[in-house]
Short mmCIF file of C-alpha atoms in Angstrom, two decimals:
data_model
loop_
_atom_site.label_atom_id
_atom_site.label_comp_id
_atom_site.label_asym_id
_atom_site.label_seq_id
_atom_site.Cartn_x
_atom_site.Cartn_y
_atom_site.Cartn_z
CA MET A 1 -1.49 29.85 -82.71
CA GLY A 2 -1.35 28.04 -79.41
CA THR A 3 -4.79 26.48 -79.16
CA ILE A 4 -6.55 23.40 -80.46
CA ILE A 5 -8.79 24.33 -83.36
CA ILE A 6 -11.25 23.05 -85.91
CA GLY A 7 -9.30 23.48 -89.13
CA THR A 8 -12.05 24.55 -91.53
CA GLU A 9 -13.63 26.80 -88.91
CA ALA A 10 -10.36 28.59 -88.14
CA VAL A 11 -9.58 29.11 -91.84
CA ALA A 12 -13.10 30.41 -92.54
CA ALA A 13 -12.83 32.86 -89.64
CA GLY A 14 -9.44 34.09 -90.85
CA ALA A 15 -7.66 32.96 -87.69
CA VAL A 16 -5.15 31.04 -89.83
CA THR A 17 -4.50 30.52 -93.51
CA ARG A 18 -4.46 27.07 -95.07
CA HIS A 19 -0.70 27.38 -95.38
CA GLN A 20 -0.35 28.26 -91.68
CA LEU A 21 -2.65 25.41 -90.73
CA GLN A 22 -0.48 22.92 -92.58
CA ARG A 23 2.80 24.42 -91.39
CA TRP A 24 2.11 25.17 -87.74
CA TYR A 25 -0.52 22.58 -86.82
CA ARG A 26 -0.98 18.84 -86.95
CA PRO A 27 -4.26 16.90 -87.05
CA ILE A 28 -5.17 15.00 -83.89
CA TYR A 29 -8.71 14.07 -84.95
CA PRO A 30 -10.50 14.60 -88.26
CA ASN A 31 -10.52 18.37 -88.94
CA VAL A 32 -9.19 19.05 -85.41
CA HIS A 33 -5.64 20.38 -85.16
CA ALA A 34 -3.12 21.06 -82.39
CA PRO A 35 0.06 23.16 -82.58
CA ARG A 36 3.05 21.17 -83.79
CA GLY A 37 5.45 20.18 -81.03
CA ARG A 38 2.88 20.54 -78.28
CA GLU A 39 2.80 17.67 -75.79
CA LEU A 40 -0.89 16.90 -75.51
CA THR A 41 -2.42 16.42 -72.07
CA VAL A 42 -5.58 14.45 -71.42
CA HIS A 43 -7.37 17.80 -71.18
CA ASP A 44 -6.05 18.83 -74.62
CA ARG A 45 -7.17 15.58 -76.17
CA THR A 46 -10.54 15.76 -74.45
CA PHE A 47 -11.09 19.29 -75.76
CA GLY A 48 -10.09 18.13 -79.23
CA ALA A 49 -12.46 15.16 -79.08
CA TRP A 50 -15.29 17.46 -78.02
CA LEU A 51 -14.54 19.76 -80.98
CA TRP A 52 -14.54 16.71 -83.26
CA SER A 53 -18.05 15.86 -82.00
CA LYS A 54 -19.20 19.26 -83.27
CA ARG A 55 -19.34 20.37 -79.62
CA LYS A 56 -22.18 17.95 -78.95
CA GLY A 57 -20.44 15.12 -77.08
CA MET A 58 -20.61 14.72 -73.30
CA VAL A 59 -17.29 13.76 -71.71
CA THR A 60 -17.37 10.77 -69.39
CA GLY A 61 -15.22 7.86 -68.21
CA GLN A 62 -11.53 8.32 -67.52
CA ALA A 63 -11.34 11.69 -69.29
CA ALA A 64 -14.13 13.06 -67.09
CA ALA A 65 -12.43 11.62 -64.02
CA ALA A 66 -9.21 13.40 -64.97
CA LEU A 67 -11.08 16.69 -65.36
CA HIS A 68 -12.60 16.13 -61.93
CA GLY A 69 -9.07 15.87 -60.54
CA SER A 70 -8.46 12.13 -60.40
CA SER A 71 -4.85 10.98 -60.42
CA TRP A 72 -3.26 8.00 -62.20
CA ILE A 73 -4.85 8.66 -65.60
CA ASP A 74 -2.45 8.67 -68.55
CA ASP A 75 -2.48 11.50 -71.09
CA ASP A 76 -2.93 9.00 -73.94
CA VAL A 77 -6.07 7.36 -72.51
CA ASP A 78 -9.01 6.93 -74.89
CA ILE A 79 -11.43 9.85 -74.62
CA GLU A 80 -14.94 8.62 -73.85
CA LEU A 81 -17.89 10.63 -75.14
CA ILE A 82 -21.61 10.12 -74.95
CA TYR A 83 -22.21 10.82 -78.61
CA LYS A 84 -23.81 8.97 -81.49
CA CYS A 85 -21.13 7.97 -83.98
CA PRO A 86 -20.64 4.39 -85.20
CA ARG A 87 -17.04 4.97 -86.31
CA PRO A 88 -15.20 7.42 -84.07
CA PRO A 89 -11.55 8.21 -84.82
CA ARG A 90 -8.72 6.43 -83.09
CA GLY A 91 -8.38 7.52 -79.49
CA VAL A 92 -12.07 8.34 -79.08
CA ILE A 93 -14.80 6.05 -77.74
CA ALA A 94 -18.30 7.20 -78.65
CA ARG A 95 -21.26 5.64 -76.87
CA ASN A 96 -24.79 6.15 -78.11
CA GLU A 97 -26.34 6.39 -74.66
CA ARG A 98 -28.75 8.65 -72.84
CA ILE A 99 -27.54 11.22 -70.31
CA CYS A 100 -30.05 13.30 -68.37
CA SER A 101 -29.71 16.96 -67.48
CA ASP A 102 -28.89 16.14 -63.84
CA GLU A 103 -25.98 13.91 -64.91
CA TRP A 104 -23.64 16.49 -66.43
CA LEU A 105 -22.12 19.86 -65.64
CA GLU A 106 -19.70 22.30 -67.21
CA ARG A 107 -16.11 22.15 -66.08
CA HIS A 108 -12.97 23.55 -67.72
CA GLY A 109 -15.22 24.84 -70.50
CA LEU A 110 -16.47 21.36 -71.35
CA PRO A 111 -19.71 19.46 -70.70
CA ILE A 112 -18.66 16.53 -68.52
CA ALA A 113 -20.46 13.86 -66.56
CA THR A 114 -21.03 14.55 -62.88
CA PRO A 115 -18.84 12.57 -60.46
CA ALA A 116 -21.72 10.11 -59.90
CA ARG A 117 -22.33 9.59 -63.64
CA THR A 118 -18.57 9.35 -64.21
CA ALA A 119 -18.40 6.64 -61.54
CA PHE A 120 -21.39 4.91 -63.15
CA ASP A 121 -19.52 4.68 -66.45
CA LEU A 122 -16.12 3.79 -64.95
CA GLY A 123 -17.65 0.89 -63.05
CA ARG A 124 -19.43 -0.45 -66.12
CA PHE A 125 -16.66 -0.36 -68.69
CA GLN A 126 -13.45 -1.17 -66.79
CA ARG A 127 -12.25 -4.50 -65.45
CA ARG A 128 -12.64 -5.09 -61.74
CA HIS A 129 -9.27 -4.02 -60.32
CA LYS A 130 -8.88 -1.06 -62.65
CA ALA A 131 -12.49 0.00 -62.06
CA VAL A 132 -12.06 -0.03 -58.28
CA ALA A 133 -8.73 1.82 -58.51
CA GLN A 134 -10.27 4.53 -60.67
CA LEU A 135 -13.41 4.74 -58.54
CA ASP A 136 -11.17 5.08 -55.47
CA ALA A 137 -9.21 7.89 -57.11
CA LEU A 138 -12.37 9.70 -58.18
CA MET A 139 -13.85 9.36 -54.70
CA ARG A 140 -10.69 10.89 -53.26
CA ALA A 141 -10.66 13.78 -55.75
CA ARG A 142 -14.39 14.55 -55.93
CA PRO A 143 -16.36 12.62 -53.30
CA TYR A 144 -19.58 11.23 -54.70
CA SER A 145 -22.46 9.33 -53.17
CA VAL A 146 -22.52 5.59 -53.84
CA GLU A 147 -26.28 5.82 -53.38
CA ASP A 148 -26.44 8.31 -56.27
CA VAL A 149 -24.53 5.87 -58.46
CA LEU A 150 -26.94 3.10 -57.49
CA LEU A 151 -29.85 5.36 -58.42
CA LEU A 152 -28.29 5.70 -61.86
CA ALA A 153 -27.98 1.93 -62.02
CA LYS A 154 -31.70 1.75 -61.30
CA ARG A 155 -32.44 4.47 -63.86
CA TYR A 156 -30.50 2.58 -66.52
CA ARG A 157 -31.42 -0.93 -65.47
CA GLY A 158 -30.45 -3.42 -68.18
CA HIS A 159 -27.72 -1.26 -69.70
CA HIS A 160 -24.32 -2.71 -70.48
CA GLY A 161 -22.15 -3.37 -67.42
CA VAL A 162 -24.65 -2.44 -64.70
CA ALA A 163 -24.22 -5.81 -62.97
CA ARG A 164 -20.42 -5.34 -63.04
CA LEU A 165 -20.83 -1.87 -61.55
CA LYS A 166 -22.98 -3.16 -58.68
CA ALA A 167 -20.32 -5.77 -57.89
CA VAL A 168 -17.49 -3.24 -57.54
CA LEU A 169 -19.28 -0.38 -55.77
CA PRO A 170 -19.11 -1.99 -52.31
CA LEU A 171 -15.32 -2.15 -52.70
CA VAL A 172 -14.82 1.57 -53.30
CA ASP A 173 -12.76 3.42 -50.72
CA GLY A 174 -11.48 6.94 -51.30
CA GLY A 175 -8.67 6.36 -48.80
CA ALA A 176 -6.48 4.60 -51.36
CA MET A 177 -3.53 6.78 -52.30
CA SER A 178 -2.46 4.84 -55.41
CA PRO A 179 -3.66 2.05 -57.73
CA MET A 180 -1.27 -0.41 -56.05
CA GLU A 181 -2.77 0.35 -52.64
CA THR A 182 -6.12 -0.56 -54.17
CA PHE A 183 -4.56 -3.75 -55.55
CA TRP A 184 -3.30 -4.86 -52.12
CA ARG A 185 -6.56 -3.95 -50.41
CA LEU A 186 -8.58 -5.98 -52.92
CA LEU A 187 -6.18 -8.87 -52.61
CA VAL A 188 -6.59 -9.17 -48.84
CA ILE A 189 -10.38 -8.98 -49.25
CA ASP A 190 -10.31 -11.63 -51.98
CA CYS A 191 -8.25 -13.87 -49.68
CA GLY A 192 -11.00 -13.77 -47.06
CA PHE A 193 -9.65 -11.24 -44.57
CA PRO A 194 -12.14 -8.73 -43.15
CA ALA A 195 -12.45 -5.52 -45.15
CA PRO A 196 -9.74 -3.20 -43.79
CA ALA A 197 -10.06 0.44 -42.85
CA THR A 198 -7.95 2.93 -44.80
CA GLN A 199 -5.85 5.90 -43.70
CA ILE A 200 -5.69 4.90 -40.03
CA PRO A 201 -4.24 7.64 -37.80
CA VAL A 202 -1.86 6.45 -35.06
CA PHE A 203 -0.94 8.57 -32.03
CA ASP A 204 1.70 8.03 -29.37
CA GLU A 205 1.13 7.84 -25.61
CA ASP A 206 1.02 11.64 -25.40
CA GLY A 207 -1.51 12.01 -28.19
CA ARG A 208 1.01 13.18 -30.78
CA PRO A 209 0.48 11.97 -34.37
CA VAL A 210 2.88 9.23 -35.38
CA ARG A 211 1.69 7.96 -38.76
CA VAL A 212 -1.34 7.53 -40.97
CA LEU A 213 -1.26 3.89 -42.02
CA ASP A 214 -2.41 2.91 -45.52
CA PHE A 215 -4.89 0.27 -44.41
CA GLY A 216 -5.39 -2.31 -41.70
CA TRP A 217 -7.42 -3.54 -38.78
CA GLU A 218 -7.31 -1.11 -35.89
CA GLY A 219 -8.79 -3.49 -33.35
CA LEU A 220 -6.05 -6.04 -34.02
CA GLN A 221 -3.36 -3.40 -34.59
CA VAL A 222 -2.25 -5.02 -37.84
CA ALA A 223 -1.65 -2.92 -40.94
CA ILE A 224 -0.16 -2.97 -44.42
CA GLU A 225 1.92 -0.09 -45.75
CA TYR A 226 2.60 0.08 -49.47
CA ASP A 227 5.85 1.88 -50.21
CA GLY A 228 5.81 3.39 -53.67
CA GLU A 229 8.89 4.51 -55.56
CA GLN A 230 8.99 7.85 -53.73
CA HIS A 231 9.64 5.99 -50.47
CA GLN A 232 12.70 4.33 -52.02
CA THR A 233 14.12 7.26 -53.98
CA ASP A 234 13.44 10.07 -51.48
CA ARG A 235 16.19 9.87 -48.85
CA GLY A 236 14.24 12.02 -46.40
CA GLN A 237 11.13 9.84 -46.73
CA TYR A 238 13.24 6.70 -46.34
CA LEU A 239 14.79 7.96 -43.08
CA LYS A 240 11.38 9.05 -41.79
CA ASP A 241 10.03 5.56 -42.46
CA ARG A 242 12.96 3.97 -40.66
CA ARG A 243 12.42 6.15 -37.59
CA VAL A 244 8.67 5.62 -37.32
CA LEU A 245 8.58 1.81 -37.56
CA PRO A 246 10.12 1.21 -34.10
CA VAL A 247 7.61 3.66 -32.63
CA LEU A 248 4.71 1.78 -34.22
CA ASP A 249 6.13 -1.46 -32.88
CA ARG A 250 6.37 0.01 -29.38
CA LEU A 251 2.74 1.09 -29.61
CA GLY A 252 1.71 -2.46 -30.40
CA TRP A 253 1.30 -2.24 -34.17
CA ASN A 254 2.42 -5.04 -36.46
CA VAL A 255 3.03 -3.21 -39.74
CA ILE A 256 3.79 -5.24 -42.86
CA THR A 257 5.58 -3.10 -45.44
CA VAL A 258 5.31 -4.08 -49.09
CA VAL A 259 6.79 -2.80 -52.34
CA LYS A 260 5.83 -3.63 -55.90
CA GLU A 261 8.53 -6.33 -56.12
CA ASN A 262 7.07 -8.34 -53.21
CA ASP A 263 5.55 -11.75 -53.85
CA PRO A 264 1.85 -11.36 -52.92
CA VAL A 265 1.60 -14.96 -51.75
CA ALA A 266 4.43 -14.49 -49.25
CA VAL A 267 2.89 -11.24 -48.03
CA ILE A 268 -0.51 -12.89 -47.56
CA HIS A 269 1.04 -15.70 -45.52
CA SER A 270 2.84 -13.13 -43.34
CA LEU A 271 -0.40 -11.22 -42.89
CA HIS A 272 -2.25 -14.40 -41.96
CA GLU A 273 0.31 -15.21 -39.27
CA ALA A 274 0.12 -11.66 -37.92
CA MET A 275 -3.67 -11.74 -37.81
CA LYS A 276 -3.72 -15.15 -36.08
CA ALA A 277 -1.22 -13.90 -33.50
CA ARG A 278 -3.69 -11.13 -32.66
CA GLY A 279 -6.62 -13.51 -32.26
CA TRP A 280 -8.22 -13.61 -35.70
CA ARG A 281 -9.47 -17.11 -36.49
CA GLY A 282 -10.73 -16.74 -40.02
CA ARG A 283 -9.65 -18.90 -42.94
CA ILE A 284 -8.11 -17.63 -46.15
CA GLN A 285 -7.93 -18.82 -49.73
CA ILE A 286 -5.40 -17.14 -51.98
CA PRO A 287 -6.85 -16.34 -55.43
CA ASN A 288 -5.12 -17.59 -58.55
CA TYR A 289 -4.06 -14.15 -59.73
CA ALA A 290 -1.80 -13.76 -56.70
CA TYR A 291 0.37 -16.63 -57.94
CA THR A 292 1.34 -14.80 -61.14
CA ARG A 293 2.82 -11.73 -59.44
CA TRP A 294 5.39 -10.67 -62.00
CA ARG A 295 3.22 -11.00 -65.10
CA ALA A 296 -0.01 -9.87 -63.43
CA GLY A 297 1.58 -7.04 -61.48
CA ILE A 298 3.01 -5.45 -64.62
CA ALA A 299 -0.27 -5.93 -66.48
CA PHE A 300 -2.18 -4.30 -63.64
CA GLN A 301 0.00 -1.20 -63.77
CA GLN A 302 -0.68 -1.02 -67.51
CA GLY A 303 -4.41 -1.17 -66.88
CA ASN A 304 -5.01 -4.76 -67.95
CA PHE A 305 -4.88 -6.46 -64.56
CA GLU A 306 -7.66 -8.91 -63.80
#
């Protein structure tokens, strides 16, 4: 009694009695039950949603990305299925769409969209920043061809969100290590800076590795490092960061370190000064969303950032 089951099916097969079903299980979808007290993962909920679809639904979107190994996907995310049902239960999104045989595979015992088809759906149905963050994470976990995604866009020309997908695909970079790194990278692009490279390796005069920088402009030796909570709470990581910054400075790098509490506008002005000092003569225009850091930053982390 440790698995997710279809209630009527399990009772009919004699796996559980009706009394056991009511006592030891709880419904998570219509006629789909999970053991009481079990903390459900996104995989559990995806399996349950597939059972609810009478084992006919194809898993896509964020649930498929999670099964492909993407990070930063919450366990309570809506499970997206390609399945015809006008009124799916709460927590399930059913889309009556076509999916061809070359667009799905079996993984973890479930039929899920290929990485390219998963990317196709993520880019169509998520807002810009969240879409890019999730496409970045998927690219890092299961590298896919942007050209393959564009072929799907051509195959399904006119479908919902295809124009939105085409707009975000050029921004995808699997080098992003977190959603907030994606946020900062998009912000500098939106301001008018050249598109930065990600995961830049730096070596000292003797060829020894010093640091892999989050993103920046190698020719100008300017970079941005986003320090997540682990940098602030891990004493060893903190000391390592303190030791490496003087070395980067000696090697000619101007590294701007940011944390989630930083004001984006102030960071952008600092970056502009650093880039000008290295010879960049471009002009910038700070987008409106950067001026609402506290409200927008929190919303972004909750998946509603725009």
